[in-house]
């Protein structure tokens, strides 16, 4: 790959940004040093590895590798026989622990993890050595007492001896010689216990002088009666040191024997760290895994340049390499041409490095053997090159090296010199690159070059859209149409005087003015047409969603209707079975009567009574369906206190006890229940005395025709709770599955009280509010256990 082109496309910044997600510094170095591959199989394997890391991190929930220091130097020292310190052995232990953790985590995944498992299989770890180092070494400078039996014995003796020496010195401090001491303390000088003695009394204390204070007022003397104990302590301390060195040397020897494998572990872990960082970087930028090919086809869908803030960047869609190999990109300044050009090349390089790209699903990229880029001002003072000279030098080099497997990206081809000569050179360069089979993008403001693109096979015009109304770029690409530069319009927006703009317009050639006007008008028409298309698509989407909602409601209503029909069928079968069982029971009793050898008058009366019961049951069944049709609707003129009425909602009869004309409501007493009903819910059945004959008939309803709902509108909370409890008990007795309570909405007090009561009811399995068309929050459906 061309190194200068990689730098111009800023691949190094992308790799550095991804390397920040690495746990180890060496892992970051591995990621920053990745070079784009031109081998399709290798690129696919790299992308597959990144995809596996994404699954490991965000599906399996596996953490990143555990941190460890670079211990290559320590391992080489141990391999040569050098003894490592406690801190150095702990660093080696951290490496082995990281290797073990990574191996166990990755090897425990499914069959979809292949490349990362192959990488983790390279890891080696010694659990026994890791455990020994962890147990024997407490910190960077301390070994555990239990590191060996000998060390434990020595340290036990040292502690015991320390206590004896302190005890003896304490006797001296608290005894008659205490007046000779500067302080009543025991201290240590040269690893030996001493006491601070006043200078004037130093000859009164027999022993060795080890030190003197800076003022000379205190001498630190080791009394002779603890001299032997201190000597013994020094000997034990030497034994302790030798045992510690022996333990560290033993552990170091074991580490040295494994040094080559542990160094290989480091390299494998650094590579795993880099792979996981690639996946985490992709997750942070909301990247996708692109499809890669070697045919030179590029299709970027809603691509975002990764170095621009994701909250401000405008996604761009661009295609190349299928129907045409070269794209001539034109349009207004600051419209995003250069960013789009660099994004196209950068995405191909990112994929070649195994990185996902910030775009939408379906993005396709190609693997190129080389990517050439000439972007920006490359003027060189040291080499005495002007902007144009540097530009042409790069273009010449590109033309010489480009081939059918190259991607060429040139910004403002032929710029920086005489426009006529510049556009002529641009035409020749583009013709050469197309002939050699290269793919690429060229940006330009040259009108002749836009015309040239229509005449050359394999090249297509494209434009960055520009809103002429607001004089602002739209950062979107349209293939097949060149874009106007809109330099004069932009100059007006930036504040150029009108007289200067008029002069500039006059200096334009007629052909240039006409072409710019045609291109601008075509662009405005296209933008307007696209806006209409977007509006039409939005309207179609909105109506499609509404149609789905309607279909869903129809399906829900159909399901509810089927449910009601099913419940009705079940209830009908239950009633028929109940009536049939009752009829069979009565017939059985009649048969028993007539089986007697002698039938008495009483038996005949009994038989006649049984027959009347059967007739009553049939009468109740037939009249239950007709009763509401034989009644008169209640109106303000016909309804009076004392009339017998039929309540449609509760399917019961009652007597009007009060009538409220202003509200069109009446208070009806049904047995022991009082309820407030709308006139539309009442049917007049006759005078009160007629009701008395049918009271028994009404009372049979709960037994023979179970009620499916109850109306508690207008009741107080205690009254409503009482009626609901009775209603639930009757429903349980009648084997009903679901019942309904009508309580209305109002202030919500009655509704909330009933639902709170249902939460604790032993016969209630669940309850819900009504759906659309069922009464919604004004009713509660109860499913019984």
Short mmCIF file of N, CA and C in Angstrom, two decimals, residues 68-124:
data_model
loop_
_atom_site.label_atom_id
_atom_site.label_comp_id
_atom_site.label_asym_id
_atom_site.label_seq_id
_atom_site.Cartn_x
_atom_site.Cartn_y
_atom_site.Cartn_z
N UNK A 68 -2.00 -7.31 32.58
CA UNK A 68 -0.70 -7.78 33.07
C UNK A 68 0.38 -6.90 32.45
N UNK A 69 1.50 -6.79 33.16
CA UNK A 69 2.62 -6.00 32.65
C UNK A 69 3.40 -6.82 31.62
N UNK A 70 4.13 -6.09 30.79
CA UNK A 70 5.02 -6.75 29.83
C UNK A 70 6.20 -7.33 30.61
N UNK A 71 6.28 -8.65 30.65
CA UNK A 71 7.31 -9.31 31.48
C UNK A 71 8.30 -10.08 30.61
N UNK A 72 8.43 -9.70 29.37
CA UNK A 72 9.36 -10.43 28.49
C UNK A 72 10.77 -10.40 29.04
N UNK A 73 11.23 -9.24 29.50
CA UNK A 73 12.57 -9.13 30.06
C UNK A 73 12.75 -9.98 31.30
N UNK A 74 11.75 -10.00 32.17
CA UNK A 74 11.83 -10.82 33.39
C UNK A 74 11.92 -12.30 33.04
N UNK A 75 11.12 -12.71 32.06
CA UNK A 75 11.12 -14.12 31.68
C UNK A 75 12.47 -14.54 31.10
N UNK A 76 13.09 -13.66 30.34
CA UNK A 76 14.40 -13.98 29.77
C UNK A 76 15.46 -14.06 30.88
N UNK A 77 15.36 -13.20 31.87
CA UNK A 77 16.29 -13.28 33.01
C UNK A 77 16.10 -14.58 33.76
N UNK A 78 14.83 -14.96 34.01
CA UNK A 78 14.58 -16.21 34.72
C UNK A 78 15.07 -17.41 33.92
N UNK A 79 14.94 -17.32 32.59
CA UNK A 79 15.40 -18.42 31.74
C UNK A 79 16.91 -18.61 31.86
N UNK A 80 17.62 -17.51 32.11
CA UNK A 80 19.08 -17.59 32.24
C UNK A 80 19.53 -17.96 33.65
N UNK A 81 18.56 -18.17 34.56
CA UNK A 81 18.90 -18.61 35.90
C UNK A 81 18.86 -17.54 36.96
N UNK A 82 18.46 -16.34 36.62
CA UNK A 82 18.40 -15.27 37.59
C UNK A 82 17.19 -15.45 38.50
N UNK A 83 17.36 -15.06 39.76
CA UNK A 83 16.26 -15.15 40.72
C UNK A 83 15.43 -13.87 40.64
N UNK A 84 14.13 -14.02 40.58
CA UNK A 84 13.22 -12.87 40.50
C UNK A 84 12.74 -12.49 41.90
N UNK A 85 12.43 -11.21 42.06
CA UNK A 85 11.92 -10.73 43.34
C UNK A 85 10.44 -11.09 43.49
N UNK A 86 9.92 -10.79 44.68
CA UNK A 86 8.50 -11.09 44.93
C UNK A 86 7.62 -10.34 43.94
N UNK A 87 7.88 -9.04 43.76
CA UNK A 87 7.06 -8.25 42.85
C UNK A 87 7.15 -8.75 41.42
N UNK A 88 8.35 -9.17 40.98
CA UNK A 88 8.51 -9.67 39.62
C UNK A 88 7.78 -11.00 39.43
N UNK A 89 7.82 -11.85 40.43
CA UNK A 89 7.09 -13.12 40.33
C UNK A 89 5.58 -12.88 40.31
N UNK A 90 5.10 -11.87 41.03
CA UNK A 90 3.67 -11.55 40.98
C UNK A 90 3.26 -11.06 39.60
N UNK A 91 4.14 -10.33 38.92
CA UNK A 91 3.84 -9.89 37.55
C UNK A 91 3.74 -11.09 36.60
N UNK A 92 4.65 -12.06 36.77
CA UNK A 92 4.58 -13.28 35.95
C UNK A 92 3.29 -14.04 36.26
N UNK A 93 2.92 -14.06 37.53
CA UNK A 93 1.69 -14.74 37.93
C UNK A 93 0.47 -14.08 37.28
N UNK A 94 0.49 -12.74 37.19
CA UNK A 94 -0.61 -12.03 36.53
C UNK A 94 -0.73 -12.44 35.07
N UNK A 95 0.41 -12.66 34.41
CA UNK A 95 0.39 -13.13 33.02
C UNK A 95 -0.24 -14.51 32.93
N UNK A 96 0.15 -15.42 33.80
CA UNK A 96 -0.41 -16.79 33.76
C UNK A 96 -1.90 -16.77 34.10
N UNK A 97 -2.30 -15.92 35.04
CA UNK A 97 -3.71 -15.83 35.39
C UNK A 97 -4.53 -15.28 34.22
N UNK A 98 -3.98 -14.30 33.51
CA UNK A 98 -4.67 -13.74 32.35
C UNK A 98 -4.81 -14.79 31.24
N UNK A 99 -3.73 -15.57 31.02
CA UNK A 99 -3.78 -16.63 30.00
C UNK A 99 -4.81 -17.68 30.36
N UNK A 100 -4.83 -18.08 31.64
CA UNK A 100 -5.80 -19.10 32.06
C UNK A 100 -7.23 -18.58 31.93
N UNK A 101 -7.46 -17.36 32.36
CA UNK A 101 -8.81 -16.78 32.29
C UNK A 101 -9.29 -16.67 30.85
N UNK A 102 -8.41 -16.22 29.94
CA UNK A 102 -8.79 -16.09 28.53
C UNK A 102 -9.08 -17.45 27.92
N UNK A 103 -8.25 -18.44 28.23
CA UNK A 103 -8.45 -19.77 27.68
C UNK A 103 -9.77 -20.37 28.14
N UNK A 104 -10.05 -20.29 29.45
CA UNK A 104 -11.28 -20.87 29.99
C UNK A 104 -12.50 -20.16 29.42
N UNK A 105 -12.45 -18.83 29.30
CA UNK A 105 -13.60 -18.07 28.81
C UNK A 105 -13.92 -18.41 27.36
N UNK A 106 -12.90 -18.40 26.52
CA UNK A 106 -13.12 -18.59 25.08
C UNK A 106 -13.43 -20.05 24.76
N UNK A 107 -12.74 -20.98 25.44
CA UNK A 107 -12.96 -22.39 25.14
C UNK A 107 -14.34 -22.86 25.58
N UNK A 108 -15.01 -22.11 26.45
CA UNK A 108 -16.33 -22.52 26.91
C UNK A 108 -17.47 -22.01 26.06
N UNK A 109 -17.16 -21.40 24.91
CA UNK A 109 -18.20 -20.86 24.02
C UNK A 109 -18.67 -21.91 23.02
N UNK A 110 -19.62 -21.48 22.18
CA UNK A 110 -20.22 -22.41 21.21
C UNK A 110 -19.38 -22.62 19.97
N UNK A 111 -19.95 -23.38 19.05
CA UNK A 111 -19.23 -23.72 17.82
C UNK A 111 -19.11 -22.54 16.86
N UNK A 112 -19.83 -21.44 17.13
CA UNK A 112 -19.73 -20.28 16.25
C UNK A 112 -18.43 -19.51 16.45
N UNK A 113 -17.70 -19.81 17.52
CA UNK A 113 -16.41 -19.16 17.77
C UNK A 113 -15.31 -20.09 17.28
N UNK A 114 -14.67 -19.73 16.19
CA UNK A 114 -13.65 -20.59 15.58
C UNK A 114 -12.27 -19.95 15.65
N UNK A 115 -12.13 -18.77 15.05
CA UNK A 115 -10.82 -18.11 14.99
C UNK A 115 -10.29 -17.76 16.37
N UNK A 116 -11.16 -17.22 17.24
CA UNK A 116 -10.70 -16.84 18.57
C UNK A 116 -10.38 -18.07 19.41
N UNK A 117 -11.09 -19.16 19.19
CA UNK A 117 -10.76 -20.38 19.93
C UNK A 117 -9.42 -20.93 19.45
N UNK A 118 -9.18 -20.82 18.14
CA UNK A 118 -7.88 -21.26 17.62
C UNK A 118 -6.74 -20.42 18.23
N UNK A 119 -7.01 -19.14 18.43
CA UNK A 119 -6.02 -18.25 19.03
C UNK A 119 -5.82 -18.57 20.52
N UNK A 120 -6.91 -18.86 21.21
CA UNK A 120 -6.79 -19.16 22.64
C UNK A 120 -6.15 -20.52 22.88
N UNK A 121 -6.25 -21.41 21.91
CA UNK A 121 -5.63 -22.73 22.07
C UNK A 121 -4.10 -22.63 22.14
N UNK A 122 -3.57 -21.50 21.71
CA UNK A 122 -2.11 -21.30 21.78
C UNK A 122 -1.65 -20.96 23.20
N UNK A 123 -2.60 -20.63 24.07
CA UNK A 123 -2.24 -20.19 25.42
C UNK A 123 -1.83 -21.38 26.28
N UNK A 124 -0.79 -21.16 27.10
CA UNK A 124 -0.32 -22.18 28.04
C UNK A 124 -0.34 -21.57 29.45
#
